[in-house]
mmCIF file with all atom_site columns, C-alpha atoms and ligand atoms in Angstrom:
data_model
loop_
_atom_site.group_PDB
_atom_site.id
_atom_site.type_symbol
_atom_site.label_atom_id
_atom_site.label_alt_id
_atom_site.label_comp_id
_atom_site.label_asym_id
_atom_site.label_entity_id
_atom_site.label_seq_id
_atom_site.pdbx_PDB_ins_code
_atom_site.Cartn_x
_atom_site.Cartn_y
_atom_site.Cartn_z
_atom_site.occupancy
_atom_site.B_iso_or_equiv
_atom_site.pdbx_formal_charge
_atom_site.auth_seq_id
_atom_site.auth_comp_id
_atom_site.auth_asym_id
_atom_site.auth_atom_id
_atom_site.pdbx_PDB_model_num
ATOM   1   C CA  . UNK A 1 1   ? 53.237 -18.631 -41.444 1.00 40.00 ? 1   UNK A CA  1
ATOM   2   C CA  . UNK A 1 2   ? 51.077 -15.563 -41.083 1.00 42.00 ? 2   UNK A CA  1
ATOM   3   C CA  . UNK A 1 3   ? 51.887 -12.989 -38.469 1.00 42.00 ? 3   UNK A CA  1
ATOM   4   C CA  . UNK A 1 4   ? 48.356 -11.856 -37.787 1.00 47.00 ? 4   UNK A CA  1
ATOM   5   C CA  . UNK A 1 5   ? 47.064 -13.380 -34.555 1.00 55.00 ? 5   UNK A CA  1
ATOM   6   C CA  . UNK A 1 6   ? 44.211 -15.806 -34.944 1.00 64.00 ? 6   UNK A CA  1
ATOM   7   C CA  . UNK A 1 7   ? 41.057 -15.378 -32.910 1.00 71.00 ? 7   UNK A CA  1
ATOM   8   C CA  . UNK A 1 8   ? 41.912 -18.198 -30.504 1.00 83.00 ? 8   UNK A CA  1
ATOM   9   C CA  . UNK A 1 9   ? 44.816 -20.599 -29.844 1.00 85.00 ? 9   UNK A CA  1
ATOM   10  C CA  . UNK A 1 10  ? 42.360 -23.485 -30.332 1.00 86.00 ? 10  UNK A CA  1
ATOM   11  C CA  . UNK A 1 11  ? 41.583 -22.327 -33.886 1.00 86.00 ? 11  UNK A CA  1
ATOM   12  C CA  . UNK A 1 12  ? 45.289 -21.939 -34.585 1.00 83.00 ? 12  UNK A CA  1
ATOM   13  C CA  . UNK A 1 13  ? 45.912 -25.522 -33.472 1.00 89.00 ? 13  UNK A CA  1
ATOM   14  C CA  . UNK A 1 14  ? 43.215 -26.943 -35.775 1.00 92.00 ? 14  UNK A CA  1
ATOM   15  C CA  . UNK A 1 15  ? 44.809 -27.551 -39.213 1.00 92.00 ? 15  UNK A CA  1
ATOM   16  C CA  . UNK A 1 16  ? 41.634 -26.901 -41.215 1.00 94.00 ? 16  UNK A CA  1
ATOM   17  C CA  . UNK A 1 17  ? 40.860 -23.690 -39.356 1.00 93.00 ? 17  UNK A CA  1
ATOM   18  C CA  . UNK A 1 18  ? 44.494 -22.671 -39.470 1.00 91.00 ? 18  UNK A CA  1
ATOM   19  C CA  . UNK A 1 19  ? 44.465 -22.964 -43.282 1.00 93.00 ? 19  UNK A CA  1
ATOM   20  C CA  . UNK A 1 20  ? 41.180 -21.042 -43.569 1.00 94.00 ? 20  UNK A CA  1
ATOM   21  C CA  . UNK A 1 21  ? 42.361 -18.267 -41.293 1.00 92.00 ? 21  UNK A CA  1
ATOM   22  C CA  . UNK A 1 22  ? 45.775 -17.982 -42.962 1.00 92.00 ? 22  UNK A CA  1
ATOM   23  C CA  . UNK A 1 23  ? 44.473 -17.734 -46.541 1.00 96.00 ? 23  UNK A CA  1
ATOM   24  C CA  . UNK A 1 24  ? 45.362 -14.556 -48.371 1.00 97.00 ? 24  UNK A CA  1
ATOM   25  C CA  . UNK A 1 25  ? 45.412 -13.541 -52.014 1.00 98.00 ? 25  UNK A CA  1
ATOM   26  C CA  . UNK A 1 26  ? 48.746 -13.335 -53.810 1.00 98.00 ? 26  UNK A CA  1
ATOM   27  C CA  . UNK A 1 27  ? 49.079 -10.655 -56.514 1.00 98.00 ? 27  UNK A CA  1
ATOM   28  C CA  . UNK A 1 28  ? 49.760 -12.205 -59.958 1.00 98.00 ? 28  UNK A CA  1
ATOM   29  C CA  . UNK A 1 29  ? 53.246 -10.592 -60.167 1.00 97.00 ? 29  UNK A CA  1
ATOM   30  C CA  . UNK A 1 30  ? 54.240 -12.700 -57.115 1.00 98.00 ? 30  UNK A CA  1
ATOM   31  C CA  . UNK A 1 31  ? 53.016 -15.997 -58.603 1.00 98.00 ? 31  UNK A CA  1
ATOM   32  C CA  . UNK A 1 32  ? 55.747 -18.112 -60.160 1.00 98.00 ? 32  UNK A CA  1
ATOM   33  C CA  . UNK A 1 33  ? 56.369 -21.640 -61.450 1.00 98.00 ? 33  UNK A CA  1
ATOM   34  C CA  . UNK A 1 34  ? 55.478 -24.314 -60.678 1.00 98.00 ? 34  UNK A CA  1
ATOM   35  C CA  . UNK A 1 35  ? 51.742 -24.247 -61.126 1.00 98.00 ? 35  UNK A CA  1
ATOM   36  C CA  . UNK A 1 36  ? 49.853 -26.908 -59.185 1.00 98.00 ? 36  UNK A CA  1
ATOM   37  C CA  . UNK A 1 37  ? 50.043 -30.297 -60.883 1.00 98.00 ? 37  UNK A CA  1
ATOM   38  C CA  . UNK A 1 38  ? 46.968 -32.283 -61.923 1.00 98.00 ? 38  UNK A CA  1
ATOM   39  C CA  . UNK A 1 39  ? 46.477 -34.030 -58.528 1.00 98.00 ? 39  UNK A CA  1
ATOM   40  C CA  . UNK A 1 40  ? 46.727 -30.733 -56.617 1.00 98.00 ? 40  UNK A CA  1
ATOM   41  C CA  . UNK A 1 41  ? 44.228 -29.143 -59.010 1.00 98.00 ? 41  UNK A CA  1
ATOM   42  C CA  . UNK A 1 42  ? 41.912 -32.136 -58.665 1.00 98.00 ? 42  UNK A CA  1
ATOM   43  C CA  . UNK A 1 43  ? 41.892 -31.644 -54.888 1.00 98.00 ? 43  UNK A CA  1
ATOM   44  C CA  . UNK A 1 44  ? 40.986 -27.991 -55.379 1.00 98.00 ? 44  UNK A CA  1
ATOM   45  C CA  . UNK A 1 45  ? 38.174 -28.810 -57.822 1.00 99.00 ? 45  UNK A CA  1
ATOM   46  C CA  . UNK A 1 46  ? 36.915 -31.507 -55.445 1.00 98.00 ? 46  UNK A CA  1
ATOM   47  C CA  . UNK A 1 47  ? 36.822 -28.874 -52.685 1.00 98.00 ? 47  UNK A CA  1
ATOM   48  C CA  . UNK A 1 48  ? 34.826 -26.586 -55.004 1.00 99.00 ? 48  UNK A CA  1
ATOM   49  C CA  . UNK A 1 49  ? 32.298 -29.360 -55.489 1.00 98.00 ? 49  UNK A CA  1
ATOM   50  C CA  . UNK A 1 50  ? 31.621 -29.346 -51.724 1.00 98.00 ? 50  UNK A CA  1
ATOM   51  C CA  . UNK A 1 51  ? 29.967 -25.920 -51.889 1.00 98.00 ? 51  UNK A CA  1
ATOM   52  C CA  . UNK A 1 52  ? 26.275 -25.921 -50.910 1.00 98.00 ? 52  UNK A CA  1
ATOM   53  C CA  . UNK A 1 53  ? 24.182 -26.482 -54.021 1.00 98.00 ? 53  UNK A CA  1
ATOM   54  C CA  . UNK A 1 54  ? 20.407 -25.959 -53.908 1.00 98.00 ? 54  UNK A CA  1
ATOM   55  C CA  . UNK A 1 55  ? 18.747 -28.608 -56.066 1.00 98.00 ? 55  UNK A CA  1
ATOM   56  C CA  . UNK A 1 56  ? 22.035 -30.283 -56.949 1.00 98.00 ? 56  UNK A CA  1
ATOM   57  C CA  . UNK A 1 57  ? 22.404 -28.215 -60.129 1.00 98.00 ? 57  UNK A CA  1
ATOM   58  C CA  . UNK A 1 58  ? 26.232 -28.427 -60.062 1.00 98.00 ? 58  UNK A CA  1
ATOM   59  C CA  . UNK A 1 59  ? 26.941 -25.044 -61.674 1.00 98.00 ? 59  UNK A CA  1
ATOM   60  C CA  . UNK A 1 60  ? 30.739 -25.098 -61.090 1.00 98.00 ? 60  UNK A CA  1
ATOM   61  C CA  . UNK A 1 61  ? 32.883 -24.608 -64.200 1.00 98.00 ? 61  UNK A CA  1
ATOM   62  C CA  . UNK A 1 62  ? 36.679 -24.256 -64.213 1.00 98.00 ? 62  UNK A CA  1
ATOM   63  C CA  . UNK A 1 63  ? 38.830 -23.811 -67.312 1.00 98.00 ? 63  UNK A CA  1
ATOM   64  C CA  . UNK A 1 64  ? 42.633 -24.025 -67.014 1.00 98.00 ? 64  UNK A CA  1
ATOM   65  C CA  . UNK A 1 65  ? 44.806 -21.926 -69.316 1.00 98.00 ? 65  UNK A CA  1
ATOM   66  C CA  . UNK A 1 66  ? 48.556 -22.624 -69.223 1.00 98.00 ? 66  UNK A CA  1
ATOM   67  C CA  . UNK A 1 67  ? 51.663 -22.305 -71.396 1.00 98.00 ? 67  UNK A CA  1
ATOM   68  C CA  . UNK A 1 68  ? 51.213 -20.804 -74.852 1.00 98.00 ? 68  UNK A CA  1
ATOM   69  C CA  . UNK A 1 69  ? 47.435 -20.732 -74.495 1.00 98.00 ? 69  UNK A CA  1
ATOM   70  C CA  . UNK A 1 70  ? 47.924 -17.794 -72.090 1.00 98.00 ? 70  UNK A CA  1
ATOM   71  C CA  . UNK A 1 71  ? 49.351 -15.713 -74.944 1.00 98.00 ? 71  UNK A CA  1
ATOM   72  C CA  . UNK A 1 72  ? 46.424 -16.668 -77.184 1.00 98.00 ? 72  UNK A CA  1
ATOM   73  C CA  . UNK A 1 73  ? 44.039 -15.567 -74.430 1.00 98.00 ? 73  UNK A CA  1
ATOM   74  C CA  . UNK A 1 74  ? 46.028 -12.326 -74.173 1.00 98.00 ? 74  UNK A CA  1
ATOM   75  C CA  . UNK A 1 75  ? 45.360 -11.663 -77.878 1.00 98.00 ? 75  UNK A CA  1
ATOM   76  C CA  . UNK A 1 76  ? 41.646 -12.262 -77.306 1.00 98.00 ? 76  UNK A CA  1
ATOM   77  C CA  . UNK A 1 77  ? 41.621 -9.918  -74.302 1.00 98.00 ? 77  UNK A CA  1
ATOM   78  C CA  . UNK A 1 78  ? 43.264 -7.178  -76.351 1.00 98.00 ? 78  UNK A CA  1
ATOM   79  C CA  . UNK A 1 79  ? 40.743 -7.713  -79.187 1.00 98.00 ? 79  UNK A CA  1
ATOM   80  C CA  . UNK A 1 80  ? 37.917 -7.543  -76.665 1.00 98.00 ? 80  UNK A CA  1
ATOM   81  C CA  . UNK A 1 81  ? 39.263 -4.292  -75.235 1.00 98.00 ? 81  UNK A CA  1
ATOM   82  C CA  . UNK A 1 82  ? 39.612 -2.822  -78.722 1.00 98.00 ? 82  UNK A CA  1
ATOM   83  C CA  . UNK A 1 83  ? 36.021 -3.805  -79.560 1.00 98.00 ? 83  UNK A CA  1
ATOM   84  C CA  . UNK A 1 84  ? 34.798 -2.015  -76.399 1.00 97.00 ? 84  UNK A CA  1
ATOM   85  C CA  . UNK A 1 85  ? 37.014 1.035   -76.903 1.00 98.00 ? 85  UNK A CA  1
ATOM   86  C CA  . UNK A 1 86  ? 38.340 1.395   -80.465 1.00 98.00 ? 86  UNK A CA  1
ATOM   87  C CA  . UNK A 1 87  ? 40.497 4.398   -79.490 1.00 98.00 ? 87  UNK A CA  1
ATOM   88  C CA  . UNK A 1 88  ? 42.567 2.389   -76.989 1.00 98.00 ? 88  UNK A CA  1
ATOM   89  C CA  . UNK A 1 89  ? 46.282 3.160   -77.487 1.00 98.00 ? 89  UNK A CA  1
ATOM   90  C CA  . UNK A 1 90  ? 48.584 0.300   -78.447 1.00 98.00 ? 90  UNK A CA  1
ATOM   91  C CA  . UNK A 1 91  ? 50.496 0.584   -75.149 1.00 98.00 ? 91  UNK A CA  1
ATOM   92  C CA  . UNK A 1 92  ? 47.306 -0.122  -73.167 1.00 98.00 ? 92  UNK A CA  1
ATOM   93  C CA  . UNK A 1 93  ? 46.434 -3.019  -75.489 1.00 98.00 ? 93  UNK A CA  1
ATOM   94  C CA  . UNK A 1 94  ? 49.909 -4.452  -74.935 1.00 98.00 ? 94  UNK A CA  1
ATOM   95  C CA  . UNK A 1 95  ? 49.313 -4.392  -71.163 1.00 98.00 ? 95  UNK A CA  1
ATOM   96  C CA  . UNK A 1 96  ? 46.019 -6.210  -71.611 1.00 98.00 ? 96  UNK A CA  1
ATOM   97  C CA  . UNK A 1 97  ? 47.660 -8.755  -73.926 1.00 98.00 ? 97  UNK A CA  1
ATOM   98  C CA  . UNK A 1 98  ? 50.339 -9.496  -71.324 1.00 98.00 ? 98  UNK A CA  1
ATOM   99  C CA  . UNK A 1 99  ? 47.981 -9.978  -68.384 1.00 98.00 ? 99  UNK A CA  1
ATOM   100 C CA  . UNK A 1 100 ? 47.518 -13.773 -68.645 1.00 98.00 ? 100 UNK A CA  1
ATOM   101 C CA  . UNK A 1 101 ? 51.313 -14.232 -68.739 1.00 98.00 ? 101 UNK A CA  1
ATOM   102 C CA  . UNK A 1 102 ? 51.723 -12.935 -65.187 1.00 98.00 ? 102 UNK A CA  1
ATOM   103 C CA  . UNK A 1 103 ? 51.184 -16.337 -63.544 1.00 98.00 ? 103 UNK A CA  1
ATOM   104 C CA  . UNK A 1 104 ? 51.853 -19.899 -64.723 1.00 98.00 ? 104 UNK A CA  1
ATOM   105 C CA  . UNK A 1 105 ? 48.179 -20.862 -64.579 1.00 98.00 ? 105 UNK A CA  1
ATOM   106 C CA  . UNK A 1 106 ? 45.081 -18.840 -65.243 1.00 98.00 ? 106 UNK A CA  1
ATOM   107 C CA  . UNK A 1 107 ? 41.680 -20.315 -64.468 1.00 99.00 ? 107 UNK A CA  1
ATOM   108 C CA  . UNK A 1 108 ? 38.502 -18.929 -65.974 1.00 98.00 ? 108 UNK A CA  1
ATOM   109 C CA  . UNK A 1 109 ? 35.830 -19.681 -63.390 1.00 99.00 ? 109 UNK A CA  1
ATOM   110 C CA  . UNK A 1 110 ? 32.199 -19.658 -64.339 1.00 98.00 ? 110 UNK A CA  1
ATOM   111 C CA  . UNK A 1 111 ? 28.682 -20.617 -63.367 1.00 98.00 ? 111 UNK A CA  1
ATOM   112 C CA  . UNK A 1 112 ? 26.528 -22.777 -65.595 1.00 98.00 ? 112 UNK A CA  1
ATOM   113 C CA  . UNK A 1 113 ? 23.069 -21.277 -65.138 1.00 98.00 ? 113 UNK A CA  1
ATOM   114 C CA  . UNK A 1 114 ? 19.877 -23.057 -65.988 1.00 97.00 ? 114 UNK A CA  1
ATOM   115 C CA  . UNK A 1 115 ? 16.318 -21.863 -65.743 1.00 97.00 ? 115 UNK A CA  1
ATOM   116 C CA  . UNK A 1 116 ? 14.692 -23.353 -62.660 1.00 98.00 ? 116 UNK A CA  1
ATOM   117 C CA  . UNK A 1 117 ? 11.270 -22.664 -61.166 1.00 97.00 ? 117 UNK A CA  1
ATOM   118 C CA  . UNK A 1 118 ? 12.577 -22.523 -57.575 1.00 97.00 ? 118 UNK A CA  1
ATOM   119 C CA  . UNK A 1 119 ? 16.278 -21.775 -57.849 1.00 98.00 ? 119 UNK A CA  1
ATOM   120 C CA  . UNK A 1 120 ? 16.991 -18.339 -59.319 1.00 98.00 ? 120 UNK A CA  1
ATOM   121 C CA  . UNK A 1 121 ? 20.206 -17.438 -61.107 1.00 98.00 ? 121 UNK A CA  1
ATOM   122 C CA  . UNK A 1 122 ? 21.595 -15.649 -58.042 1.00 98.00 ? 122 UNK A CA  1
ATOM   123 C CA  . UNK A 1 123 ? 21.502 -18.874 -56.011 1.00 98.00 ? 123 UNK A CA  1
ATOM   124 C CA  . UNK A 1 124 ? 23.293 -20.751 -58.768 1.00 98.00 ? 124 UNK A CA  1
ATOM   125 C CA  . UNK A 1 125 ? 25.910 -17.986 -58.969 1.00 98.00 ? 125 UNK A CA  1
ATOM   126 C CA  . UNK A 1 126 ? 26.274 -18.086 -55.186 1.00 98.00 ? 126 UNK A CA  1
ATOM   127 C CA  . UNK A 1 127 ? 26.940 -21.825 -55.379 1.00 99.00 ? 127 UNK A CA  1
ATOM   128 C CA  . UNK A 1 128 ? 29.534 -21.309 -58.108 1.00 99.00 ? 128 UNK A CA  1
ATOM   129 C CA  . UNK A 1 129 ? 31.171 -18.460 -56.162 1.00 99.00 ? 129 UNK A CA  1
ATOM   130 C CA  . UNK A 1 130 ? 31.225 -20.537 -52.971 1.00 99.00 ? 130 UNK A CA  1
ATOM   131 C CA  . UNK A 1 131 ? 32.919 -23.233 -55.031 1.00 99.00 ? 131 UNK A CA  1
ATOM   132 C CA  . UNK A 1 132 ? 35.538 -20.770 -56.234 1.00 99.00 ? 132 UNK A CA  1
ATOM   133 C CA  . UNK A 1 133 ? 36.215 -19.814 -52.618 1.00 98.00 ? 133 UNK A CA  1
ATOM   134 C CA  . UNK A 1 134 ? 36.722 -23.475 -51.705 1.00 98.00 ? 134 UNK A CA  1
ATOM   135 C CA  . UNK A 1 135 ? 39.000 -23.803 -54.760 1.00 98.00 ? 135 UNK A CA  1
ATOM   136 C CA  . UNK A 1 136 ? 41.125 -20.882 -53.516 1.00 98.00 ? 136 UNK A CA  1
ATOM   137 C CA  . UNK A 1 137 ? 41.234 -22.244 -49.982 1.00 98.00 ? 137 UNK A CA  1
ATOM   138 C CA  . UNK A 1 138 ? 42.275 -25.708 -51.159 1.00 98.00 ? 138 UNK A CA  1
ATOM   139 C CA  . UNK A 1 139 ? 45.103 -24.339 -53.329 1.00 98.00 ? 139 UNK A CA  1
ATOM   140 C CA  . UNK A 1 140 ? 46.292 -22.028 -50.563 1.00 97.00 ? 140 UNK A CA  1
ATOM   141 C CA  . UNK A 1 141 ? 46.246 -24.903 -48.066 1.00 97.00 ? 141 UNK A CA  1
ATOM   142 C CA  . UNK A 1 142 ? 48.483 -26.897 -50.447 1.00 97.00 ? 142 UNK A CA  1
ATOM   143 C CA  . UNK A 1 143 ? 51.036 -24.088 -50.535 1.00 97.00 ? 143 UNK A CA  1
ATOM   144 C CA  . UNK A 1 144 ? 49.975 -22.424 -53.794 1.00 98.00 ? 144 UNK A CA  1
ATOM   145 C CA  . UNK A 1 145 ? 48.938 -18.830 -54.249 1.00 98.00 ? 145 UNK A CA  1
ATOM   146 C CA  . UNK A 1 146 ? 45.870 -17.471 -56.013 1.00 98.00 ? 146 UNK A CA  1
ATOM   147 C CA  . UNK A 1 147 ? 44.247 -14.205 -56.921 1.00 98.00 ? 147 UNK A CA  1
ATOM   148 C CA  . UNK A 1 148 ? 40.621 -13.828 -58.019 1.00 98.00 ? 148 UNK A CA  1
ATOM   149 C CA  . UNK A 1 149 ? 40.313 -10.912 -60.426 1.00 98.00 ? 149 UNK A CA  1
ATOM   150 C CA  . UNK A 1 150 ? 37.592 -9.525  -62.640 1.00 98.00 ? 150 UNK A CA  1
ATOM   151 C CA  . UNK A 1 151 ? 37.679 -7.535  -65.867 1.00 97.00 ? 151 UNK A CA  1
ATOM   152 C CA  . UNK A 1 152 ? 35.147 -6.241  -68.399 1.00 98.00 ? 152 UNK A CA  1
ATOM   153 C CA  . UNK A 1 153 ? 36.157 -9.113  -70.703 1.00 98.00 ? 153 UNK A CA  1
ATOM   154 C CA  . UNK A 1 154 ? 34.259 -11.473 -68.384 1.00 98.00 ? 154 UNK A CA  1
ATOM   155 C CA  . UNK A 1 155 ? 31.045 -9.941  -69.765 1.00 98.00 ? 155 UNK A CA  1
ATOM   156 C CA  . UNK A 1 156 ? 32.122 -10.224 -73.404 1.00 98.00 ? 156 UNK A CA  1
ATOM   157 C CA  . UNK A 1 157 ? 30.146 -12.974 -75.207 1.00 98.00 ? 157 UNK A CA  1
ATOM   158 C CA  . UNK A 1 158 ? 33.031 -13.368 -77.694 1.00 98.00 ? 158 UNK A CA  1
ATOM   159 C CA  . UNK A 1 159 ? 35.453 -14.242 -74.870 1.00 98.00 ? 159 UNK A CA  1
ATOM   160 C CA  . UNK A 1 160 ? 32.977 -16.662 -73.349 1.00 98.00 ? 160 UNK A CA  1
ATOM   161 C CA  . UNK A 1 161 ? 32.442 -18.392 -76.698 1.00 98.00 ? 161 UNK A CA  1
ATOM   162 C CA  . UNK A 1 162 ? 36.173 -18.528 -77.516 1.00 98.00 ? 162 UNK A CA  1
ATOM   163 C CA  . UNK A 1 163 ? 36.795 -20.258 -74.180 1.00 98.00 ? 163 UNK A CA  1
ATOM   164 C CA  . UNK A 1 164 ? 34.097 -22.825 -74.891 1.00 98.00 ? 164 UNK A CA  1
ATOM   165 C CA  . UNK A 1 165 ? 31.584 -21.674 -72.302 1.00 98.00 ? 165 UNK A CA  1
ATOM   166 C CA  . UNK A 1 166 ? 27.901 -21.905 -73.149 1.00 97.00 ? 166 UNK A CA  1
ATOM   167 C CA  . UNK A 1 167 ? 25.957 -18.739 -73.948 1.00 96.00 ? 167 UNK A CA  1
ATOM   168 C CA  . UNK A 1 168 ? 23.971 -19.256 -70.753 1.00 97.00 ? 168 UNK A CA  1
ATOM   169 C CA  . UNK A 1 169 ? 27.098 -19.595 -68.587 1.00 98.00 ? 169 UNK A CA  1
ATOM   170 C CA  . UNK A 1 170 ? 28.287 -16.618 -66.553 1.00 98.00 ? 170 UNK A CA  1
ATOM   171 C CA  . UNK A 1 171 ? 32.003 -15.931 -66.141 1.00 98.00 ? 171 UNK A CA  1
ATOM   172 C CA  . UNK A 1 172 ? 32.689 -15.025 -62.512 1.00 98.00 ? 172 UNK A CA  1
ATOM   173 C CA  . UNK A 1 173 ? 36.406 -14.409 -62.510 1.00 98.00 ? 173 UNK A CA  1
ATOM   174 C CA  . UNK A 1 174 ? 39.959 -14.940 -63.596 1.00 98.00 ? 174 UNK A CA  1
ATOM   175 C CA  . UNK A 1 175 ? 41.887 -16.918 -60.992 1.00 98.00 ? 175 UNK A CA  1
ATOM   176 C CA  . UNK A 1 176 ? 45.647 -16.462 -61.267 1.00 99.00 ? 176 UNK A CA  1
ATOM   177 C CA  . UNK A 1 177 ? 47.499 -19.413 -59.725 1.00 99.00 ? 177 UNK A CA  1
ATOM   178 C CA  . UNK A 1 178 ? 51.122 -20.298 -59.029 1.00 98.00 ? 178 UNK A CA  1
ATOM   179 C CA  . UNK A 1 179 ? 53.744 -20.745 -56.365 1.00 98.00 ? 179 UNK A CA  1
ATOM   180 C CA  . UNK A 1 180 ? 53.895 -17.640 -54.197 1.00 98.00 ? 180 UNK A CA  1
ATOM   181 C CA  . UNK A 1 181 ? 57.058 -15.588 -53.826 1.00 98.00 ? 181 UNK A CA  1
ATOM   182 C CA  . UNK A 1 182 ? 58.464 -15.539 -50.302 1.00 95.00 ? 182 UNK A CA  1
ATOM   183 C CA  . UNK A 1 183 ? 57.425 -11.919 -49.875 1.00 93.00 ? 183 UNK A CA  1
ATOM   184 C CA  . UNK A 1 184 ? 53.735 -12.627 -50.520 1.00 94.00 ? 184 UNK A CA  1
ATOM   185 C CA  . UNK A 1 185 ? 51.499 -10.290 -48.545 1.00 91.00 ? 185 UNK A CA  1
ATOM   186 C CA  . UNK A 1 186 ? 50.118 -11.414 -45.216 1.00 91.00 ? 186 UNK A CA  1
ATOM   187 C CA  . UNK A 1 187 ? 47.405 -8.842  -44.615 1.00 94.00 ? 187 UNK A CA  1
ATOM   188 C CA  . UNK A 1 188 ? 46.236 -8.003  -41.114 1.00 90.00 ? 188 UNK A CA  1
ATOM   189 C CA  . UNK A 1 189 ? 42.559 -8.893  -40.944 1.00 91.00 ? 189 UNK A CA  1
ATOM   190 C CA  . UNK A 1 190 ? 39.834 -6.920  -39.199 1.00 89.00 ? 190 UNK A CA  1
ATOM   191 C CA  . UNK A 1 191 ? 38.623 -8.018  -35.781 1.00 86.00 ? 191 UNK A CA  1
ATOM   192 C CA  . UNK A 1 192 ? 35.410 -9.999  -35.963 1.00 87.00 ? 192 UNK A CA  1
ATOM   193 C CA  . UNK A 1 193 ? 33.555 -7.366  -33.917 1.00 85.00 ? 193 UNK A CA  1
ATOM   194 C CA  . UNK A 1 194 ? 31.170 -5.490  -36.119 1.00 87.00 ? 194 UNK A CA  1
ATOM   195 C CA  . UNK A 1 195 ? 30.595 -8.375  -38.545 1.00 91.00 ? 195 UNK A CA  1
ATOM   196 C CA  . UNK A 1 196 ? 28.183 -10.289 -36.311 1.00 90.00 ? 196 UNK A CA  1
ATOM   197 C CA  . UNK A 1 197 ? 25.176 -9.299  -34.243 1.00 92.00 ? 197 UNK A CA  1
ATOM   198 C CA  . UNK A 1 198 ? 22.478 -11.172 -32.401 1.00 94.00 ? 198 UNK A CA  1
ATOM   199 C CA  . UNK A 1 199 ? 18.795 -10.474 -32.805 1.00 96.00 ? 199 UNK A CA  1
ATOM   200 C CA  . UNK A 1 200 ? 16.616 -11.250 -29.844 1.00 96.00 ? 200 UNK A CA  1
ATOM   201 C CA  . UNK A 1 201 ? 13.260 -10.603 -31.520 1.00 94.00 ? 201 UNK A CA  1
HETATM 202 C C1  . FMN B 2 .   ? 34.480 -11.571 -57.744 1.00 57.51 ? 301 FMN B C1  1
HETATM 203 C C2  . FMN B 2 .   ? 35.739 -10.888 -57.330 1.00 57.51 ? 301 FMN B C2  1
HETATM 204 C C3  . FMN B 2 .   ? 36.403 -10.081 -58.231 1.00 57.51 ? 301 FMN B C3  1
HETATM 205 C C4  . FMN B 2 .   ? 37.567 -9.411  -57.864 1.00 57.51 ? 301 FMN B C4  1
HETATM 206 N N1  . FMN B 2 .   ? 38.194 -8.619  -58.781 1.00 57.51 ? 301 FMN B N1  1
HETATM 207 C C5  . FMN B 2 .   ? 39.287 -7.931  -58.420 1.00 57.51 ? 301 FMN B C5  1
HETATM 208 C C6  . FMN B 2 .   ? 39.966 -7.093  -59.363 1.00 57.51 ? 301 FMN B C6  1
HETATM 209 O O1  . FMN B 2 .   ? 39.596 -7.020  -60.527 1.00 57.51 ? 301 FMN B O1  1
HETATM 210 N N2  . FMN B 2 .   ? 41.032 -6.387  -58.928 1.00 57.51 ? 301 FMN B N2  1
HETATM 211 C C7  . FMN B 2 .   ? 41.479 -6.477  -57.629 1.00 57.51 ? 301 FMN B C7  1
HETATM 212 O O2  . FMN B 2 .   ? 42.463 -5.800  -57.282 1.00 57.51 ? 301 FMN B O2  1
HETATM 213 N N3  . FMN B 2 .   ? 40.886 -7.291  -56.733 1.00 57.51 ? 301 FMN B N3  1
HETATM 214 C C8  . FMN B 2 .   ? 39.818 -8.020  -57.091 1.00 57.51 ? 301 FMN B C8  1
HETATM 215 N N4  . FMN B 2 .   ? 39.203 -8.841  -56.175 1.00 57.51 ? 301 FMN B N4  1
HETATM 216 C C9  . FMN B 2 .   ? 39.752 -8.917  -54.808 1.00 57.51 ? 301 FMN B C9  1
HETATM 217 C C10 . FMN B 2 .   ? 40.960 -9.856  -54.704 1.00 57.51 ? 301 FMN B C10 1
HETATM 218 O O3  . FMN B 2 .   ? 40.616 -11.146 -55.180 1.00 57.51 ? 301 FMN B O3  1
HETATM 219 C C11 . FMN B 2 .   ? 41.410 -10.005 -53.224 1.00 57.51 ? 301 FMN B C11 1
HETATM 220 O O4  . FMN B 2 .   ? 40.368 -10.500 -52.456 1.00 57.51 ? 301 FMN B O4  1
HETATM 221 C C12 . FMN B 2 .   ? 41.906 -8.702  -52.648 1.00 57.51 ? 301 FMN B C12 1
HETATM 222 O O5  . FMN B 2 .   ? 43.103 -8.359  -53.311 1.00 57.51 ? 301 FMN B O5  1
HETATM 223 C C13 . FMN B 2 .   ? 42.176 -8.775  -51.139 1.00 57.51 ? 301 FMN B C13 1
HETATM 224 O O6  . FMN B 2 .   ? 43.045 -9.823  -50.831 1.00 57.51 ? 301 FMN B O6  1
HETATM 225 P P1  . FMN B 2 .   ? 42.614 -10.947 -49.762 1.00 57.51 ? 301 FMN B P1  1
HETATM 226 O O7  . FMN B 2 .   ? 41.759 -11.937 -50.530 1.00 57.51 ? 301 FMN B O7  1
HETATM 227 O O8  . FMN B 2 .   ? 43.882 -11.510 -49.241 1.00 57.51 ? 301 FMN B O8  1
HETATM 228 O O9  . FMN B 2 .   ? 41.843 -10.246 -48.698 1.00 57.51 ? 301 FMN B O9  1
HETATM 229 C C14 . FMN B 2 .   ? 38.076 -9.556  -56.542 1.00 57.51 ? 301 FMN B C14 1
HETATM 230 C C15 . FMN B 2 .   ? 37.411 -10.407 -55.646 1.00 57.51 ? 301 FMN B C15 1
HETATM 231 C C16 . FMN B 2 .   ? 36.263 -11.060 -56.036 1.00 57.51 ? 301 FMN B C16 1
HETATM 232 C C17 . FMN B 2 .   ? 35.579 -11.974 -55.050 1.00 57.51 ? 301 FMN B C17 1
#
């Protein structure tokens, strides 16, 4: 259980709020086997699908990468890095290649964007990102750990195509997932003061 005090004892006693307030990222090096099984992942995806969605466009896209496929993604990431920076030394490429192996499950999370007269891309991305946040919360609440990371490869059309995303999809992050080590960080959060103000007109 986290050590940081929650805003109120009432919030602490409410299981849903307790889970929300306790959530914290877990660095990939502290994520171990087992990965969530299919039912636990289904709960997390179901939670993602509860994000507000203007027009019901359903932009959420999650792609799971486990086992040997992580090494194949590592090769693609190294190729992508080399294409961006041909002078990259082999040692740096090796680090890039090894990245997906840090956790038992890697999820490529994206947004399927479609042209819409009233719903711009940013709203569709916001819906997808809100879904990713629900996904993280649902996995954390089930005892798993996650970390949402970005990298230049997310913008690489070759990576997107290799992972089977459409050209019009946008990759929003790599989500590393696993069972957290006991010494996972429990960051102290800022006080809510300063993040809210009232406007009286
Ligand atoms: C879209 C997005 C991309 C991120 N990319 C990175 C990243 O590449 N590297 C990193 O250290 N943290 C990244 N973060 C932040 C971590 O996911 C995490 O929030 C941070 O380590 C703080 O931990 P906390 O979530 O427990 O507050 C990213 C967060 C978001 C929302």
